């Protein structure tokens, strides 16, 4: 997961791999893509595969909320009894949602991250599904507009335009109470 361990950096062509943090450099005619480790735990990895079959081996099995319907989302969410936060970020259940987007999704849906999936109503699931799709589509478009045709200069899970992620103690943009 890039936001937890690894970082991708676009540098000028021929950039050198940093001694302590550097894992790999991919050289292209107009620049170098560096993969670095952001922690001392050395958990980041780079896997090179060829073909869809080899890539499929890394699929954890979760549903993609942008390509699946409400019924499949509901089934995935109810497959195991966890908190909503854990279920949204478990790639075996839901694919591609990390810590930052799960916070934004739960806020938009008006649901507690601690609500158990065994206690969620059908109406709440429908709202969570729509919030999930909305947040992912909104942020995909926002980040595409910010970057344009280039590569993002700084990739971070904390963005000032986020409603709640990384804003502990600040007033909620909806109700004004401190974000917890």
PDB file of C-alpha atoms in Angstrom:
ATOM      1  CA  UNK A   1       0.000   0.000   0.000  1.00  0.00           C
ATOM      2  CA  UNK A   2       1.775   3.117  -1.199  1.00  0.00           C
ATOM      3  CA  UNK A   3       0.376   5.464   1.420  1.00  0.00           C
ATOM      4  CA  UNK A   4       1.604   3.304   4.293  1.00  0.00           C
ATOM      5  CA  UNK A   5       5.053   2.210   3.192  1.00  0.00           C
ATOM      6  CA  UNK A   6       6.137   3.164  -0.280  1.00  0.00           C
ATOM      7  CA  UNK A   7       6.269   6.372  -2.243  1.00  0.00           C
ATOM      8  CA  UNK A   8       6.586   7.008  -5.959  1.00  0.00           C
ATOM      9  CA  UNK A   9       8.540  10.089  -7.017  1.00  0.00           C
ATOM     10  CA  UNK A  10       8.907  11.450 -10.543  1.00  0.00           C
ATOM     11  CA  UNK A  11      12.396  12.887 -10.989  1.00  0.00           C
ATOM     12  CA  UNK A  12      14.558  14.168 -13.829  1.00  0.00           C
ATOM     13  CA  UNK A  13      15.894  11.479 -16.143  1.00  0.00           C
ATOM     14  CA  UNK A  14      18.809   9.525 -14.679  1.00  0.00           C
ATOM     15  CA  UNK A  15      17.944  10.193 -11.031  1.00  0.00           C
ATOM     16  CA  UNK A  16      19.949   8.138  -8.551  1.00  0.00           C
ATOM     17  CA  UNK A  17      18.232   5.734  -6.146  1.00  0.00           C
ATOM     18  CA  UNK A  18      18.470   7.238  -2.624  1.00  0.00           C
ATOM     19  CA  UNK A  19      20.857   5.195  -0.461  1.00  0.00           C
ATOM     20  CA  UNK A  20      18.704   4.586   2.626  1.00  0.00           C
ATOM     21  CA  UNK A  21      15.146   4.791   1.323  1.00  0.00           C
ATOM     22  CA  UNK A  22      15.511   3.817  -2.313  1.00  0.00           C
ATOM     23  CA  UNK A  23      14.113   0.556  -3.624  1.00  0.00           C
ATOM     24  CA  UNK A  24      13.959   0.942  -7.395  1.00  0.00           C
ATOM     25  CA  UNK A  25      14.333   3.351 -10.280  1.00  0.00           C
ATOM     26  CA  UNK A  26      12.515   3.026 -13.591  1.00  0.00           C
ATOM     27  CA  UNK A  27      14.141   5.171 -16.262  1.00  0.00           C
ATOM     28  CA  UNK A  28      12.087   6.675 -19.078  1.00  0.00           C
ATOM     29  CA  UNK A  29      13.128   9.116 -21.837  1.00  0.00           C
ATOM     30  CA  UNK A  30      11.623  12.115 -19.992  1.00  0.00           C
ATOM     31  CA  UNK A  31      12.258  11.171 -16.377  1.00  0.00           C
ATOM     32  CA  UNK A  32      12.842   8.557 -13.709  1.00  0.00           C
ATOM     33  CA  UNK A  33      10.214   7.010 -11.465  1.00  0.00           C
ATOM     34  CA  UNK A  34      11.691   6.253  -8.034  1.00  0.00           C
ATOM     35  CA  UNK A  35      10.145   3.888  -5.497  1.00  0.00           C
ATOM     36  CA  UNK A  36      11.210   4.684  -1.946  1.00  0.00           C
ATOM     37  CA  UNK A  37      10.432   3.223   1.479  1.00  0.00           C
ATOM     38  CA  UNK A  38       8.940   5.757   3.870  1.00  0.00           C
ATOM     39  CA  UNK A  39       9.492   3.772   7.064  1.00  0.00           C
ATOM     40  CA  UNK A  40      12.278   1.731   8.605  1.00  0.00           C
ATOM     41  CA  UNK A  41      10.074  -1.376   8.665  1.00  0.00           C
ATOM     42  CA  UNK A  42      10.982  -2.315   5.075  1.00  0.00           C
ATOM     43  CA  UNK A  43       7.554  -3.611   4.071  1.00  0.00           C
ATOM     44  CA  UNK A  44       7.268  -1.964   0.659  1.00  0.00           C
ATOM     45  CA  UNK A  45       7.664  -4.219  -2.349  1.00  0.00           C
ATOM     46  CA  UNK A  46       7.646  -3.981  -6.105  1.00  0.00           C
ATOM     47  CA  UNK A  47       6.296  -6.916  -8.105  1.00  0.00           C
ATOM     48  CA  UNK A  48       6.890  -7.089 -11.853  1.00  0.00           C
ATOM     49  CA  UNK A  49       4.467  -9.359 -13.662  1.00  0.00           C
ATOM     50  CA  UNK A  50       3.614 -10.110 -17.249  1.00  0.00           C
ATOM     51  CA  UNK A  51       0.049 -10.630 -18.377  1.00  0.00           C
ATOM     52  CA  UNK A  52      -3.365 -10.532 -16.753  1.00  0.00           C
ATOM     53  CA  UNK A  53      -3.049 -14.008 -15.233  1.00  0.00           C
ATOM     54  CA  UNK A  54       0.091 -13.082 -13.333  1.00  0.00           C
ATOM     55  CA  UNK A  55      -1.497  -9.821 -12.207  1.00  0.00           C
ATOM     56  CA  UNK A  56      -4.634 -11.646 -11.035  1.00  0.00           C
ATOM     57  CA  UNK A  57      -2.529 -13.502  -8.450  1.00  0.00           C
ATOM     58  CA  UNK A  58      -2.364 -10.227  -6.477  1.00  0.00           C
ATOM     59  CA  UNK A  59      -6.136  -9.690  -6.464  1.00  0.00           C
ATOM     60  CA  UNK A  60      -7.338 -10.082  -2.874  1.00  0.00           C
ATOM     61  CA  UNK A  61     -10.911 -10.707  -4.026  1.00  0.00           C
ATOM     62  CA  UNK A  62     -12.701  -7.567  -2.869  1.00  0.00           C
ATOM     63  CA  UNK A  63     -15.417  -5.922  -4.921  1.00  0.00           C
ATOM     64  CA  UNK A  64     -14.743  -2.671  -6.744  1.00  0.00           C
ATOM     65  CA  UNK A  65     -17.500  -0.210  -5.814  1.00  0.00           C
ATOM     66  CA  UNK A  66     -17.106   1.581  -9.142  1.00  0.00           C
ATOM     67  CA  UNK A  67     -17.817  -1.550 -11.181  1.00  0.00           C
ATOM     68  CA  UNK A  68     -20.140  -3.573  -8.968  1.00  0.00           C
ATOM     69  CA  UNK A  69     -23.759  -3.142  -8.013  1.00  0.00           C
ATOM     70  CA  UNK A  70     -25.387  -2.550  -4.660  1.00  0.00           C
ATOM     71  CA  UNK A  71     -26.226  -6.247  -4.187  1.00  0.00           C
ATOM     72  CA  UNK A  72     -22.593  -7.335  -4.555  1.00  0.00           C
ATOM     73  CA  UNK A  73     -21.438  -4.484  -2.315  1.00  0.00           C
ATOM     74  CA  UNK A  74     -23.976  -5.522   0.327  1.00  0.00           C
ATOM     75  CA  UNK A  75     -22.895  -9.163   0.156  1.00  0.00           C
ATOM     76  CA  UNK A  76     -19.228  -8.210   0.515  1.00  0.00           C
ATOM     77  CA  UNK A  77     -19.935  -5.884   3.431  1.00  0.00           C
ATOM     78  CA  UNK A  78     -21.977  -8.499   5.269  1.00  0.00           C
ATOM     79  CA  UNK A  79     -19.604 -11.401   4.566  1.00  0.00           C
ATOM     80  CA  UNK A  80     -17.791 -10.815   7.870  1.00  0.00           C
ATOM     81  CA  UNK A  81     -18.826  -8.952  11.014  1.00  0.00           C
ATOM     82  CA  UNK A  82     -16.406  -6.056  11.451  1.00  0.00           C
ATOM     83  CA  UNK A  83     -16.577  -2.333  12.019  1.00  0.00           C
ATOM     84  CA  UNK A  84     -17.445  -0.347   8.905  1.00  0.00           C
ATOM     85  CA  UNK A  85     -13.968   1.195   8.896  1.00  0.00           C
ATOM     86  CA  UNK A  86     -12.275  -2.198   8.904  1.00  0.00           C
ATOM     87  CA  UNK A  87     -14.610  -3.636   6.279  1.00  0.00           C
ATOM     88  CA  UNK A  88     -14.144  -0.695   3.906  1.00  0.00           C
ATOM     89  CA  UNK A  89     -10.350  -0.998   4.110  1.00  0.00           C
ATOM     90  CA  UNK A  90     -10.141  -4.801   3.893  1.00  0.00           C
ATOM     91  CA  UNK A  91      -9.109  -5.659   0.300  1.00  0.00           C
ATOM     92  CA  UNK A  92     -10.637  -9.128   0.691  1.00  0.00           C
ATOM     93  CA  UNK A  93     -14.042  -7.423   1.001  1.00  0.00           C
ATOM     94  CA  UNK A  94     -13.824  -4.037  -0.740  1.00  0.00           C
ATOM     95  CA  UNK A  95     -11.046  -3.257  -3.209  1.00  0.00           C
ATOM     96  CA  UNK A  96      -9.064  -0.038  -3.383  1.00  0.00           C
ATOM     97  CA  UNK A  97     -10.269   1.940  -0.365  1.00  0.00           C
ATOM     98  CA  UNK A  98      -7.627   2.978   2.136  1.00  0.00           C
ATOM     99  CA  UNK A  99      -7.667   4.875   5.392  1.00  0.00           C
ATOM    100  CA  UNK A 100      -8.136   8.373   3.969  1.00  0.00           C
ATOM    101  CA  UNK A 101     -10.988   7.595   1.604  1.00  0.00           C
ATOM    102  CA  UNK A 102     -12.757   5.400   4.164  1.00  0.00           C
ATOM    103  CA  UNK A 103     -12.858   8.386   6.541  1.00  0.00           C
ATOM    104  CA  UNK A 104     -14.314  10.599   3.824  1.00  0.00           C
ATOM    105  CA  UNK A 105     -16.826   7.934   2.755  1.00  0.00           C
ATOM    106  CA  UNK A 106     -18.086   7.330   6.285  1.00  0.00           C
ATOM    107  CA  UNK A 107     -18.411  11.067   6.887  1.00  0.00           C
ATOM    108  CA  UNK A 108     -20.384  11.597   3.683  1.00  0.00           C
ATOM    109  CA  UNK A 109     -22.630   8.633   4.528  1.00  0.00           C
ATOM    110  CA  UNK A 110     -23.123   9.953   8.075  1.00  0.00           C
ATOM    111  CA  UNK A 111     -22.074   6.632   9.614  1.00  0.00           C
ATOM    112  CA  UNK A 112     -19.846   5.792  12.557  1.00  0.00           C
ATOM    113  CA  UNK A 113     -16.636   3.949  11.695  1.00  0.00           C
ATOM    114  CA  UNK A 114     -17.367   1.752  14.730  1.00  0.00           C
ATOM    115  CA  UNK A 115     -20.776   0.553  13.516  1.00  0.00           C
ATOM    116  CA  UNK A 116     -20.663  -3.217  13.061  1.00  0.00           C
ATOM    117  CA  UNK A 117     -21.628  -4.615   9.684  1.00  0.00           C
ATOM    118  CA  UNK A 118     -24.055  -6.977  11.429  1.00  0.00           C
ATOM    119  CA  UNK A 119     -25.965  -3.929  12.737  1.00  0.00           C
ATOM    120  CA  UNK A 120     -26.127  -1.833   9.559  1.00  0.00           C
ATOM    121  CA  UNK A 121     -29.518  -1.426   7.875  1.00  0.00           C
ATOM    122  CA  UNK A 122     -30.239  -1.855   4.173  1.00  0.00           C
ATOM    123  CA  UNK A 123     -30.842   1.905   3.865  1.00  0.00           C
ATOM    124  CA  UNK A 124     -27.505   2.647   5.543  1.00  0.00           C
ATOM    125  CA  UNK A 125     -25.741   0.237   3.177  1.00  0.00           C
ATOM    126  CA  UNK A 126     -27.343   1.962   0.186  1.00  0.00           C
ATOM    127  CA  UNK A 127     -26.115   5.316   1.509  1.00  0.00           C
ATOM    128  CA  UNK A 128     -22.655   3.895   2.152  1.00  0.00           C
ATOM    129  CA  UNK A 129     -22.532   2.467  -1.375  1.00  0.00           C
ATOM    130  CA  UNK A 130     -23.479   5.830  -2.901  1.00  0.00           C
ATOM    131  CA  UNK A 131     -21.018   7.677  -0.645  1.00  0.00           C
ATOM    132  CA  UNK A 132     -18.250   5.231  -1.617  1.00  0.00           C
ATOM    133  CA  UNK A 133     -18.876   5.714  -5.324  1.00  0.00           C
ATOM    134  CA  UNK A 134     -19.239   9.467  -4.924  1.00  0.00           C
ATOM    135  CA  UNK A 135     -16.044   9.963  -2.931  1.00  0.00           C
ATOM    136  CA  UNK A 136     -13.947   7.795  -5.257  1.00  0.00           C
ATOM    137  CA  UNK A 137     -15.306   9.467  -8.395  1.00  0.00           C
ATOM    138  CA  UNK A 138     -15.014  12.977  -6.915  1.00  0.00           C
ATOM    139  CA  UNK A 139     -11.415  12.445  -5.781  1.00  0.00           C
ATOM    140  CA  UNK A 140     -10.391  10.754  -9.023  1.00  0.00           C
ATOM    141  CA  UNK A 141     -11.625  13.781 -10.951  1.00  0.00           C
ATOM    142  CA  UNK A 142     -10.163  16.287  -8.470  1.00  0.00           C
ATOM    143  CA  UNK A 143      -6.714  14.691  -8.567  1.00  0.00           C
ATOM    144  CA  UNK A 144      -6.769  14.401 -12.368  1.00  0.00           C
ATOM    145  CA  UNK A 145      -7.541  18.113 -12.605  1.00  0.00           C
ATOM    146  CA  UNK A 146      -4.766  18.992 -10.145  1.00  0.00           C
ATOM    147  CA  UNK A 147      -2.141  16.914 -11.930  1.00  0.00           C
ATOM    148  CA  UNK A 148      -3.231  17.450 -15.530  1.00  0.00           C
ATOM    149  CA  UNK A 149      -1.069  15.439 -17.905  1.00  0.00           C
ATOM    150  CA  UNK A 150       1.849  15.273 -15.469  1.00  0.00           C
ATOM    151  CA  UNK A 151       2.812  13.062 -12.553  1.00  0.00           C
ATOM    152  CA  UNK A 152       1.863  14.237  -9.041  1.00  0.00           C
ATOM    153  CA  UNK A 153       4.805  16.034  -7.458  1.00  0.00           C
ATOM    154  CA  UNK A 154       3.774  15.121  -3.929  1.00  0.00           C
ATOM    155  CA  UNK A 155       1.564  12.147  -3.118  1.00  0.00           C
ATOM    156  CA  UNK A 156       0.040  12.172   0.344  1.00  0.00           C
ATOM    157  CA  UNK A 157      -3.010  10.806   2.122  1.00  0.00           C
ATOM    158  CA  UNK A 158      -3.610  14.238   3.650  1.00  0.00           C
ATOM    159  CA  UNK A 159      -5.253  16.795   1.390  1.00  0.00           C
ATOM    160  CA  UNK A 160      -6.561  20.132   2.599  1.00  0.00           C
ATOM    161  CA  UNK A 161      -9.800  19.641   0.657  1.00  0.00           C
ATOM    162  CA  UNK A 162     -10.676  16.484   2.581  1.00  0.00           C
ATOM    163  CA  UNK A 163     -13.596  16.941   4.938  1.00  0.00           C
ATOM    164  CA  UNK A 164     -12.344  14.887   7.898  1.00  0.00           C
ATOM    165  CA  UNK A 165      -9.242  12.790   7.181  1.00  0.00           C
ATOM    166  CA  UNK A 166      -6.227  14.233   8.982  1.00  0.00           C
ATOM    167  CA  UNK A 167      -8.351  16.904  10.648  1.00  0.00           C
ATOM    168  CA  UNK A 168      -8.585  15.567  14.202  1.00  0.00           C
ATOM    169  CA  UNK A 169      -9.900  18.221  16.605  1.00  0.00           C
ATOM    170  CA  UNK A 170     -10.903  20.624  13.838  1.00  0.00           C
ATOM    171  CA  UNK A 171     -14.573  21.543  13.407  1.00  0.00           C
ATOM    172  CA  UNK A 172     -16.668  19.234  11.246  1.00  0.00           C
ATOM    173  CA  UNK A 173     -17.585  21.066   8.007  1.00  0.00           C
ATOM    174  CA  UNK A 174     -21.202  19.885   8.392  1.00  0.00           C
ATOM    175  CA  UNK A 175     -22.071  20.260  12.099  1.00  0.00           C
ATOM    176  CA  UNK A 176     -19.111  22.133  13.605  1.00  0.00           C
ATOM    177  CA  UNK A 177     -18.317  19.623  16.363  1.00  0.00           C
ATOM    178  CA  UNK A 178     -14.646  18.633  16.760  1.00  0.00           C
ATOM    179  CA  UNK A 179     -13.597  15.778  14.481  1.00  0.00           C
ATOM    180  CA  UNK A 180     -12.587  12.669  16.385  1.00  0.00           C
TER     181      UNK A 180
END
